[in-house]
Amino acid sequence: MPLFYQQTIDRHTKIGIWKIEESENFFLQTVPLQNEITHPHKRVQHLAGRHLLRYLFPDFPYELIRIADTLKPFLANEAYHFSISHCGDFAAAIVSRDKRVGIDIELVAERVGKVKDKFINTIEAGIIQQFRVDMPDLLKFTLMWSCKEAMFKWHGNGQVDFRRHMQLQAIYRDEIRNCIFTDFLFSKEKARLLKLQTVFLEKFALSWLATAV
């Protein structure tokens, strides 16, 4: 089974990662292709992400998914809140009946370190530097990018300045759960403190958040 990772946050909210080993035809048996996607691999990623929605919640009505002007997928009746992310041969999704959610799966790659100044401000750089864990800087930069991408999807309305509207407040490791928690002040429209969780799996980071609607 290509389910790579799954976590139940609570009875209303679940996370999963699907390792894509199937052909496009496998997904098309059950998943409607709602977007015009020309690139073959991106098309399979798209289908795998939607397939995962129903794997997590079997009654998820993905035939009712709509796309907002900001390109955020949603259900008009909000029976479920969901977020999807893709990375190489992996698709990740978080689905919730009662929470607003965002997720990002991010490959650990040198390019993130090269553009870190575009999404990490000087105050955040200082907080990261003080995070005394056995973790290379590249992983810290990837964690920051993944968290901010997850918040961007959680927000869903675009036009967010990653350096100004998403301010890291604290970062700490949970040794028992083997994950990293981060607190961010999200200040687009109105200020809100957001708590995210990140795990590193193989060569990528997975970050997510779930908040009251």
JSON list of C-alpha atoms in Angstrom, two decimals:
[
{"chain": "A", "resi": 1, "resn": "MET", "atom": "CA", "xyz": [0.00, 0.00, 0.00]},
{"chain": "A", "resi": 2, "resn": "PRO", "atom": "CA", "xyz": [1.50, 3.38, -0.98]},
{"chain": "A", "resi": 3, "resn": "LEU", "atom": "CA", "xyz": [0.24, 5.19, 2.13]},
{"chain": "A", "resi": 4, "resn": "PHE", "atom": "CA", "xyz": [3.56, 6.50, 3.42]},
{"chain": "A", "resi": 5, "resn": "TYR", "atom": "CA", "xyz": [2.48, 8.33, 6.57]},
{"chain": "A", "resi": 6, "resn": "GLN", "atom": "CA", "xyz": [-0.74, 8.91, 8.50]},
{"chain": "A", "resi": 7, "resn": "GLN", "atom": "CA", "xyz": [-1.62, 10.73, 11.69]},
{"chain": "A", "resi": 8, "resn": "THR", "atom": "CA", "xyz": [-4.95, 11.26, 13.37]},
{"chain": "A", "resi": 9, "resn": "ILE", "atom": "CA", "xyz": [-4.89, 14.63, 15.12]},
{"chain": "A", "resi": 10, "resn": "ASP", "atom": "CA", "xyz": [-8.35, 14.08, 16.60]},
{"chain": "A", "resi": 11, "resn": "ARG", "atom": "CA", "xyz": [-11.57, 12.38, 15.51]},
{"chain": "A", "resi": 12, "resn": "HIS", "atom": "CA", "xyz": [-12.32, 15.26, 13.14]},
{"chain": "A", "resi": 13, "resn": "THR", "atom": "CA", "xyz": [-8.85, 15.89, 11.64]},
{"chain": "A", "resi": 14, "resn": "LYS", "atom": "CA", "xyz": [-6.41, 13.58, 9.84]},
{"chain": "A", "resi": 15, "resn": "ILE", "atom": "CA", "xyz": [-3.14, 13.86, 7.90]},
{"chain": "A", "resi": 16, "resn": "GLY", "atom": "CA", "xyz": [-1.70, 11.54, 5.29]},
{"chain": "A", "resi": 17, "resn": "ILE", "atom": "CA", "xyz": [1.14, 11.22, 2.78]},
{"chain": "A", "resi": 18, "resn": "TRP", "atom": "CA", "xyz": [0.71, 9.10, -0.34]},
{"chain": "A", "resi": 19, "resn": "LYS", "atom": "CA", "xyz": [3.80, 7.74, -2.10]},
{"chain": "A", "resi": 20, "resn": "ILE", "atom": "CA", "xyz": [2.92, 7.83, -5.78]},
{"chain": "A", "resi": 21, "resn": "GLU", "atom": "CA", "xyz": [3.68, 4.46, -7.35]},
{"chain": "A", "resi": 22, "resn": "GLU", "atom": "CA", "xyz": [0.55, 4.10, -9.47]},
{"chain": "A", "resi": 23, "resn": "SER", "atom": "CA", "xyz": [-0.19, 5.21, -13.00]},
{"chain": "A", "resi": 24, "resn": "GLU", "atom": "CA", "xyz": [-2.53, 8.04, -13.90]},
{"chain": "A", "resi": 25, "resn": "ASN", "atom": "CA", "xyz": [-5.16, 5.50, -14.96]},
{"chain": "A", "resi": 26, "resn": "PHE", "atom": "CA", "xyz": [-5.26, 4.03, -11.44]},
{"chain": "A", "resi": 27, "resn": "PHE", "atom": "CA", "xyz": [-6.38, 7.36, -9.97]},
{"chain": "A", "resi": 28, "resn": "LEU", "atom": "CA", "xyz": [-8.73, 8.21, -12.84]},
{"chain": "A", "resi": 29, "resn": "GLN", "atom": "CA", "xyz": [-10.87, 5.18, -11.95]},
{"chain": "A", "resi": 30, "resn": "THR", "atom": "CA", "xyz": [-12.15, 7.08, -8.92]},
{"chain": "A", "resi": 31, "resn": "VAL", "atom": "CA", "xyz": [-10.84, 10.66, -9.00]},
{"chain": "A", "resi": 32, "resn": "PRO", "atom": "CA", "xyz": [-12.21, 13.28, -11.42]},
{"chain": "A", "resi": 33, "resn": "LEU", "atom": "CA", "xyz": [-9.62, 15.43, -13.18]},
{"chain": "A", "resi": 34, "resn": "GLN", "atom": "CA", "xyz": [-11.07, 18.88, -12.59]},
{"chain": "A", "resi": 35, "resn": "ASN", "atom": "CA", "xyz": [-8.12, 20.98, -13.75]},
{"chain": "A", "resi": 36, "resn": "GLU", "atom": "CA", "xyz": [-6.51, 21.20, -17.19]},
{"chain": "A", "resi": 37, "resn": "ILE", "atom": "CA", "xyz": [-2.97, 20.01, -16.36]},
{"chain": "A", "resi": 38, "resn": "THR", "atom": "CA", "xyz": [-0.64, 19.34, -19.27]},
{"chain": "A", "resi": 39, "resn": "HIS", "atom": "CA", "xyz": [2.47, 18.12, -17.42]},
{"chain": "A", "resi": 40, "resn": "PRO", "atom": "CA", "xyz": [2.08, 14.33, -16.90]},
{"chain": "A", "resi": 41, "resn": "HIS", "atom": "CA", "xyz": [3.79, 14.16, -13.48]},
{"chain": "A", "resi": 42, "resn": "LYS", "atom": "CA", "xyz": [1.95, 17.20, -12.12]},
{"chain": "A", "resi": 43, "resn": "ARG", "atom": "CA", "xyz": [-1.29, 15.63, -13.32]},
{"chain": "A", "resi": 44, "resn": "VAL", "atom": "CA", "xyz": [-0.58, 12.43, -11.38]},
{"chain": "A", "resi": 45, "resn": "GLN", "atom": "CA", "xyz": [0.38, 14.50, -8.30]},
{"chain": "A", "resi": 46, "resn": "HIS", "atom": "CA", "xyz": [-2.94, 16.33, -8.58]},
{"chain": "A", "resi": 47, "resn": "LEU", "atom": "CA", "xyz": [-4.89, 13.08, -8.80]},
{"chain": "A", "resi": 48, "resn": "ALA", "atom": "CA", "xyz": [-2.97, 11.44, -5.95]},
{"chain": "A", "resi": 49, "resn": "GLY", "atom": "CA", "xyz": [-3.68, 14.37, -3.65]},
{"chain": "A", "resi": 50, "resn": "ARG", "atom": "CA", "xyz": [-7.41, 14.13, -4.27]},
{"chain": "A", "resi": 51, "resn": "HIS", "atom": "CA", "xyz": [-7.33, 10.35, -3.94]},
{"chain": "A", "resi": 52, "resn": "LEU", "atom": "CA", "xyz": [-5.81, 10.83, -0.49]},
{"chain": "A", "resi": 53, "resn": "LEU", "atom": "CA", "xyz": [-8.72, 13.03, 0.62]},
{"chain": "A", "resi": 54, "resn": "ARG", "atom": "CA", "xyz": [-11.14, 10.12, 0.35]},
{"chain": "A", "resi": 55, "resn": "TYR", "atom": "CA", "xyz": [-8.63, 7.70, 1.82]},
{"chain": "A", "resi": 56, "resn": "LEU", "atom": "CA", "xyz": [-8.60, 9.82, 4.99]},
{"chain": "A", "resi": 57, "resn": "PHE", "atom": "CA", "xyz": [-12.38, 10.37, 5.03]},
{"chain": "A", "resi": 58, "resn": "PRO", "atom": "CA", "xyz": [-14.25, 7.88, 2.79]},
{"chain": "A", "resi": 59, "resn": "ASP", "atom": "CA", "xyz": [-17.26, 10.17, 2.35]},
{"chain": "A", "resi": 60, "resn": "PHE", "atom": "CA", "xyz": [-15.20, 13.15, 1.17]},
{"chain": "A", "resi": 61, "resn": "PRO", "atom": "CA", "xyz": [-17.09, 14.59, -1.85]},
{"chain": "A", "resi": 62, "resn": "TYR", "atom": "CA", "xyz": [-14.17, 15.51, -4.09]},
{"chain": "A", "resi": 63, "resn": "GLU", "atom": "CA", "xyz": [-16.46, 15.81, -7.07]},
{"chain": "A", "resi": 64, "resn": "LEU", "atom": "CA", "xyz": [-17.77, 18.96, -5.33]},
{"chain": "A", "resi": 65, "resn": "ILE", "atom": "CA", "xyz": [-14.37, 20.64, -5.02]},
{"chain": "A", "resi": 66, "resn": "ARG", "atom": "CA", "xyz": [-14.31, 24.17, -6.39]},
{"chain": "A", "resi": 67, "resn": "ILE", "atom": "CA", "xyz": [-11.32, 26.43, -7.11]},
{"chain": "A", "resi": 68, "resn": "ALA", "atom": "CA", "xyz": [-11.29, 29.98, -5.73]},
{"chain": "A", "resi": 69, "resn": "ASP", "atom": "CA", "xyz": [-9.88, 32.96, -7.64]},
{"chain": "A", "resi": 70, "resn": "THR", "atom": "CA", "xyz": [-6.76, 32.59, -5.47]},
{"chain": "A", "resi": 71, "resn": "LEU", "atom": "CA", "xyz": [-6.46, 28.97, -6.74]},
{"chain": "A", "resi": 72, "resn": "LYS", "atom": "CA", "xyz": [-7.30, 27.56, -3.31]},
{"chain": "A", "resi": 73, "resn": "PRO", "atom": "CA", "xyz": [-9.49, 24.42, -3.61]},
{"chain": "A", "resi": 74, "resn": "PHE", "atom": "CA", "xyz": [-12.52, 24.33, -1.32]},
{"chain": "A", "resi": 75, "resn": "LEU", "atom": "CA", "xyz": [-15.96, 22.86, -0.70]},
{"chain": "A", "resi": 76, "resn": "ALA", "atom": "CA", "xyz": [-18.75, 25.43, -0.92]},
{"chain": "A", "resi": 77, "resn": "ASN", "atom": "CA", "xyz": [-20.69, 23.82, 1.93]},
{"chain": "A", "resi": 78, "resn": "GLU", "atom": "CA", "xyz": [-17.53, 23.51, 4.09]},
{"chain": "A", "resi": 79, "resn": "ALA", "atom": "CA", "xyz": [-18.45, 19.96, 5.05]},
{"chain": "A", "resi": 80, "resn": "TYR", "atom": "CA", "xyz": [-14.68, 19.47, 5.14]},
{"chain": "A", "resi": 81, "resn": "HIS", "atom": "CA", "xyz": [-11.74, 21.85, 5.26]},
{"chain": "A", "resi": 82, "resn": "PHE", "atom": "CA", "xyz": [-8.66, 20.55, 3.47]},
{"chain": "A", "resi": 83, "resn": "SER", "atom": "CA", "xyz": [-5.23, 21.38, 2.14]},
{"chain": "A", "resi": 84, "resn": "ILE", "atom": "CA", "xyz": [-3.03, 19.48, -0.32]},
{"chain": "A", "resi": 85, "resn": "SER", "atom": "CA", "xyz": [0.70, 19.68, -1.08]},
{"chain": "A", "resi": 86, "resn": "HIS", "atom": "CA", "xyz": [2.99, 17.83, -3.50]},
{"chain": "A", "resi": 87, "resn": "CYS", "atom": "CA", "xyz": [6.71, 17.08, -3.54]},
{"chain": "A", "resi": 88, "resn": "GLY", "atom": "CA", "xyz": [8.34, 14.77, -6.07]},
{"chain": "A", "resi": 89, "resn": "ASP", "atom": "CA", "xyz": [6.63, 11.37, -5.81]},
{"chain": "A", "resi": 90, "resn": "PHE", "atom": "CA", "xyz": [4.69, 12.31, -2.68]},
{"chain": "A", "resi": 91, "resn": "ALA", "atom": "CA", "xyz": [1.31, 13.94, -2.11]},
{"chain": "A", "resi": 92, "resn": "ALA", "atom": "CA", "xyz": [0.27, 15.17, 1.35]},
{"chain": "A", "resi": 93, "resn": "ALA", "atom": "CA", "xyz": [-3.14, 16.20, 2.62]},
{"chain": "A", "resi": 94, "resn": "ILE", "atom": "CA", "xyz": [-4.80, 17.36, 5.80]},
{"chain": "A", "resi": 95, "resn": "VAL", "atom": "CA", "xyz": [-8.58, 17.11, 6.14]},
{"chain": "A", "resi": 96, "resn": "SER", "atom": "CA", "xyz": [-10.83, 18.32, 8.95]},
{"chain": "A", "resi": 97, "resn": "ARG", "atom": "CA", "xyz": [-14.54, 18.49, 9.61]},
{"chain": "A", "resi": 98, "resn": "ASP", "atom": "CA", "xyz": [-14.27, 21.38, 12.05]},
{"chain": "A", "resi": 99, "resn": "LYS", "atom": "CA", "xyz": [-10.90, 23.13, 11.68]},
{"chain": "A", "resi": 100, "resn": "ARG", "atom": "CA", "xyz": [-9.27, 25.45, 9.18]},
{"chain": "A", "resi": 101, "resn": "VAL", "atom": "CA", "xyz": [-6.13, 23.71, 7.94]},
{"chain": "A", "resi": 102, "resn": "GLY", "atom": "CA", "xyz": [-2.93, 24.12, 5.96]},
{"chain": "A", "resi": 103, "resn": "ILE", "atom": "CA", "xyz": [-0.17, 21.69, 4.99]},
{"chain": "A", "resi": 104, "resn": "ASP", "atom": "CA", "xyz": [3.13, 21.71, 3.12]},
{"chain": "A", "resi": 105, "resn": "ILE", "atom": "CA", "xyz": [5.55, 18.97, 2.14]},
{"chain": "A", "resi": 106, "resn": "GLU", "atom": "CA", "xyz": [8.97, 20.32, 1.19]},
{"chain": "A", "resi": 107, "resn": "LEU", "atom": "CA", "xyz": [12.07, 18.63, -0.20]},
{"chain": "A", "resi": 108, "resn": "VAL", "atom": "CA", "xyz": [15.29, 19.45, 1.64]},
{"chain": "A", "resi": 109, "resn": "ALA", "atom": "CA", "xyz": [17.31, 21.11, -1.14]},
{"chain": "A", "resi": 110, "resn": "GLU", "atom": "CA", "xyz": [20.14, 23.64, -1.39]},
{"chain": "A", "resi": 111, "resn": "ARG", "atom": "CA", "xyz": [17.93, 26.11, -3.28]},
{"chain": "A", "resi": 112, "resn": "VAL", "atom": "CA", "xyz": [16.01, 26.87, -0.06]},
{"chain": "A", "resi": 113, "resn": "GLY", "atom": "CA", "xyz": [19.20, 28.03, 1.63]},
{"chain": "A", "resi": 114, "resn": "LYS", "atom": "CA", "xyz": [20.09, 30.23, -1.32]},
{"chain": "A", "resi": 115, "resn": "VAL", "atom": "CA", "xyz": [16.82, 32.21, -1.10]},
{"chain": "A", "resi": 116, "resn": "LYS", "atom": "CA", "xyz": [16.38, 32.21, 2.70]},
{"chain": "A", "resi": 117, "resn": "ASP", "atom": "CA", "xyz": [16.59, 36.00, 2.92]},
{"chain": "A", "resi": 118, "resn": "LYS", "atom": "CA", "xyz": [13.41, 36.25, 0.83]},
{"chain": "A", "resi": 119, "resn": "PHE", "atom": "CA", "xyz": [11.29, 34.55, 3.51]},
{"chain": "A", "resi": 120, "resn": "ILE", "atom": "CA", "xyz": [13.27, 34.86, 6.78]},
{"chain": "A", "resi": 121, "resn": "ASN", "atom": "CA", "xyz": [13.73, 38.30, 8.36]},
{"chain": "A", "resi": 122, "resn": "THR", "atom": "CA", "xyz": [16.58, 39.33, 10.67]},
{"chain": "A", "resi": 123, "resn": "ILE", "atom": "CA", "xyz": [14.61, 38.80, 13.90]},
{"chain": "A", "resi": 124, "resn": "GLU", "atom": "CA", "xyz": [13.63, 35.29, 12.82]},
{"chain": "A", "resi": 125, "resn": "ALA", "atom": "CA", "xyz": [17.23, 34.52, 11.83]},
{"chain": "A", "resi": 126, "resn": "GLY", "atom": "CA", "xyz": [18.26, 35.35, 15.41]},
{"chain": "A", "resi": 127, "resn": "ILE", "atom": "CA", "xyz": [15.60, 33.05, 16.89]},
{"chain": "A", "resi": 128, "resn": "ILE", "atom": "CA", "xyz": [16.69, 30.23, 14.59]},
{"chain": "A", "resi": 129, "resn": "GLN", "atom": "CA", "xyz": [20.33, 30.75, 15.55]},
{"chain": "A", "resi": 130, "resn": "GLN", "atom": "CA", "xyz": [19.41, 30.35, 19.22]},
{"chain": "A", "resi": 131, "resn": "PHE", "atom": "CA", "xyz": [17.58, 27.08, 18.51]},
{"chain": "A", "resi": 132, "resn": "ARG", "atom": "CA", "xyz": [20.25, 24.80, 19.96]},
{"chain": "A", "resi": 133, "resn": "VAL", "atom": "CA", "xyz": [19.54, 21.43, 18.40]},
{"chain": "A", "resi": 134, "resn": "ASP", "atom": "CA", "xyz": [21.63, 19.03, 16.36]},
{"chain": "A", "resi": 135, "resn": "MET", "atom": "CA", "xyz": [20.19, 20.21, 13.05]},
{"chain": "A", "resi": 136, "resn": "PRO", "atom": "CA", "xyz": [22.03, 21.60, 10.01]},
{"chain": "A", "resi": 137, "resn": "ASP", "atom": "CA", "xyz": [21.11, 25.14, 8.96]},
{"chain": "A", "resi": 138, "resn": "LEU", "atom": "CA", "xyz": [19.60, 23.83, 5.73]},
{"chain": "A", "resi": 139, "resn": "LEU", "atom": "CA", "xyz": [17.02, 21.83, 7.70]},
{"chain": "A", "resi": 140, "resn": "LYS", "atom": "CA", "xyz": [16.16, 24.91, 9.76]},
{"chain": "A", "resi": 141, "resn": "PHE", "atom": "CA", "xyz": [15.67, 26.96, 6.57]},
{"chain": "A", "resi": 142, "resn": "THR", "atom": "CA", "xyz": [13.54, 24.19, 5.06]},
{"chain": "A", "resi": 143, "resn": "LEU", "atom": "CA", "xyz": [11.45, 24.03, 8.21]},
{"chain": "A", "resi": 144, "resn": "MET", "atom": "CA", "xyz": [10.82, 27.79, 8.04]},
{"chain": "A", "resi": 145, "resn": "TRP", "atom": "CA", "xyz": [9.86, 27.69, 4.37]},
{"chain": "A", "resi": 146, "resn": "SER", "atom": "CA", "xyz": [7.57, 24.70, 4.89]},
{"chain": "A", "resi": 147, "resn": "CYS", "atom": "CA", "xyz": [5.82, 26.34, 7.87]},
{"chain": "A", "resi": 148, "resn": "LYS", "atom": "CA", "xyz": [5.25, 29.55, 5.96]},
{"chain": "A", "resi": 149, "resn": "GLU", "atom": "CA", "xyz": [3.92, 27.68, 2.93]},
{"chain": "A", "resi": 150, "resn": "ALA", "atom": "CA", "xyz": [1.50, 25.81, 5.20]},
{"chain": "A", "resi": 151, "resn": "MET", "atom": "CA", "xyz": [0.31, 29.13, 6.67]},
{"chain": "A", "resi": 152, "resn": "PHE", "atom": "CA", "xyz": [-0.07, 30.59, 3.19]},
{"chain": "A", "resi": 153, "resn": "LYS", "atom": "CA", "xyz": [-2.39, 27.70, 2.28]},
{"chain": "A", "resi": 154, "resn": "TRP", "atom": "CA", "xyz": [-4.23, 27.98, 5.58]},
{"chain": "A", "resi": 155, "resn": "HIS", "atom": "CA", "xyz": [-4.88, 31.67, 4.86]},
{"chain": "A", "resi": 156, "resn": "GLY", "atom": "CA", "xyz": [-5.97, 30.89, 1.31]},
{"chain": "A", "resi": 157, "resn": "ASN", "atom": "CA", "xyz": [-6.39, 34.46, 0.08]},
{"chain": "A", "resi": 158, "resn": "GLY", "atom": "CA", "xyz": [-2.94, 35.15, -1.39]},
{"chain": "A", "resi": 159, "resn": "GLN", "atom": "CA", "xyz": [-1.05, 38.45, -1.15]},
{"chain": "A", "resi": 160, "resn": "VAL", "atom": "CA", "xyz": [0.97, 37.51, 1.94]},
{"chain": "A", "resi": 161, "resn": "ASP", "atom": "CA", "xyz": [4.47, 38.86, 2.59]},
{"chain": "A", "resi": 162, "resn": "PHE", "atom": "CA", "xyz": [6.40, 35.91, 4.01]},
{"chain": "A", "resi": 163, "resn": "ARG", "atom": "CA", "xyz": [8.87, 38.16, 5.87]},
{"chain": "A", "resi": 164, "resn": "ARG", "atom": "CA", "xyz": [6.40, 40.71, 7.23]},
{"chain": "A", "resi": 165, "resn": "HIS", "atom": "CA", "xyz": [3.08, 38.92, 7.74]},
{"chain": "A", "resi": 166, "resn": "MET", "atom": "CA", "xyz": [4.50, 35.69, 9.20]},
{"chain": "A", "resi": 167, "resn": "GLN", "atom": "CA", "xyz": [6.75, 36.34, 12.19]},
{"chain": "A", "resi": 168, "resn": "LEU", "atom": "CA", "xyz": [8.40, 33.47, 14.05]},
{"chain": "A", "resi": 169, "resn": "GLN", "atom": "CA", "xyz": [7.91, 33.82, 17.80]},
{"chain": "A", "resi": 170, "resn": "ALA", "atom": "CA", "xyz": [9.25, 30.56, 19.21]},
{"chain": "A", "resi": 171, "resn": "ILE", "atom": "CA", "xyz": [10.62, 27.21, 18.12]},
{"chain": "A", "resi": 172, "resn": "TYR", "atom": "CA", "xyz": [11.09, 24.09, 20.21]},
{"chain": "A", "resi": 173, "resn": "ARG", "atom": "CA", "xyz": [11.48, 20.33, 19.83]},
{"chain": "A", "resi": 174, "resn": "ASP", "atom": "CA", "xyz": [9.12, 17.75, 21.32]},
{"chain": "A", "resi": 175, "resn": "GLU", "atom": "CA", "xyz": [11.41, 14.81, 22.08]},
{"chain": "A", "resi": 176, "resn": "ILE", "atom": "CA", "xyz": [8.55, 12.44, 22.90]},
{"chain": "A", "resi": 177, "resn": "ARG", "atom": "CA", "xyz": [6.70, 12.99, 19.62]},
{"chain": "A", "resi": 178, "resn": "ASN", "atom": "CA", "xyz": [9.93, 13.54, 17.67]},
{"chain": "A", "resi": 179, "resn": "CYS", "atom": "CA", "xyz": [8.64, 16.70, 16.05]},
{"chain": "A", "resi": 180, "resn": "ILE", "atom": "CA", "xyz": [9.23, 20.44, 16.11]},
{"chain": "A", "resi": 181, "resn": "PHE", "atom": "CA", "xyz": [6.67, 23.04, 17.15]},
{"chain": "A", "resi": 182, "resn": "THR", "atom": "CA", "xyz": [6.78, 26.63, 15.96]},
{"chain": "A", "resi": 183, "resn": "ASP", "atom": "CA", "xyz": [4.72, 29.62, 17.03]},
{"chain": "A", "resi": 184, "resn": "PHE", "atom": "CA", "xyz": [4.13, 32.34, 14.41]},
{"chain": "A", "resi": 185, "resn": "LEU", "atom": "CA", "xyz": [2.37, 35.67, 14.58]},
{"chain": "A", "resi": 186, "resn": "PHE", "atom": "CA", "xyz": [0.29, 35.89, 11.41]},
{"chain": "A", "resi": 187, "resn": "SER", "atom": "CA", "xyz": [-0.55, 39.56, 10.90]},
{"chain": "A", "resi": 188, "resn": "LYS", "atom": "CA", "xyz": [-2.25, 39.73, 7.52]},
{"chain": "A", "resi": 189, "resn": "GLU", "atom": "CA", "xyz": [-5.68, 41.38, 8.00]},
{"chain": "A", "resi": 190, "resn": "LYS", "atom": "CA", "xyz": [-5.71, 40.72, 11.76]},
{"chain": "A", "resi": 191, "resn": "ALA", "atom": "CA", "xyz": [-3.04, 39.44, 14.15]},
{"chain": "A", "resi": 192, "resn": "ARG", "atom": "CA", "xyz": [-3.30, 35.80, 15.18]},
{"chain": "A", "resi": 193, "resn": "LEU", "atom": "CA", "xyz": [-0.87, 33.47, 16.94]},
{"chain": "A", "resi": 194, "resn": "LEU", "atom": "CA", "xyz": [-0.54, 30.20, 15.05]},
{"chain": "A", "resi": 195, "resn": "LYS", "atom": "CA", "xyz": [1.07, 26.98, 16.24]},
{"chain": "A", "resi": 196, "resn": "LEU", "atom": "CA", "xyz": [2.52, 24.62, 13.65]},
{"chain": "A", "resi": 197, "resn": "GLN", "atom": "CA", "xyz": [3.97, 21.14, 13.84]},
{"chain": "A", "resi": 198, "resn": "THR", "atom": "CA", "xyz": [6.78, 19.81, 11.62]},
{"chain": "A", "resi": 199, "resn": "VAL", "atom": "CA", "xyz": [8.25, 16.35, 11.16]},
{"chain": "A", "resi": 200, "resn": "PHE", "atom": "CA", "xyz": [11.20, 15.35, 8.97]},
{"chain": "A", "resi": 201, "resn": "LEU", "atom": "CA", "xyz": [10.62, 12.16, 6.98]},
{"chain": "A", "resi": 202, "resn": "GLU", "atom": "CA", "xyz": [13.32, 10.81, 4.66]},
{"chain": "A", "resi": 203, "resn": "LYS", "atom": "CA", "xyz": [14.47, 13.87, 2.67]},
{"chain": "A", "resi": 204, "resn": "PHE", "atom": "CA", "xyz": [11.56, 16.21, 3.20]},
{"chain": "A", "resi": 205, "resn": "ALA", "atom": "CA", "xyz": [9.79, 18.25, 5.84]},
{"chain": "A", "resi": 206, "resn": "LEU", "atom": "CA", "xyz": [6.06, 18.04, 6.53]},
{"chain": "A", "resi": 207, "resn": "SER", "atom": "CA", "xyz": [4.44, 21.02, 8.27]},
{"chain": "A", "resi": 208, "resn": "TRP", "atom": "CA", "xyz": [0.81, 21.63, 9.17]},
{"chain": "A", "resi": 209, "resn": "LEU", "atom": "CA", "xyz": [-1.59, 23.62, 11.29]},
{"chain": "A", "resi": 210, "resn": "ALA", "atom": "CA", "xyz": [-5.24, 23.25, 12.26]},
{"chain": "A", "resi": 211, "resn": "THR", "atom": "CA", "xyz": [-7.18, 26.06, 13.93]},
{"chain": "A", "resi": 212, "resn": "ALA", "atom": "CA", "xyz": [-10.73, 26.79, 14.97]},
{"chain": "A", "resi": 213, "resn": "VAL", "atom": "CA", "xyz": [-12.80, 27.96, 12.01]}
]
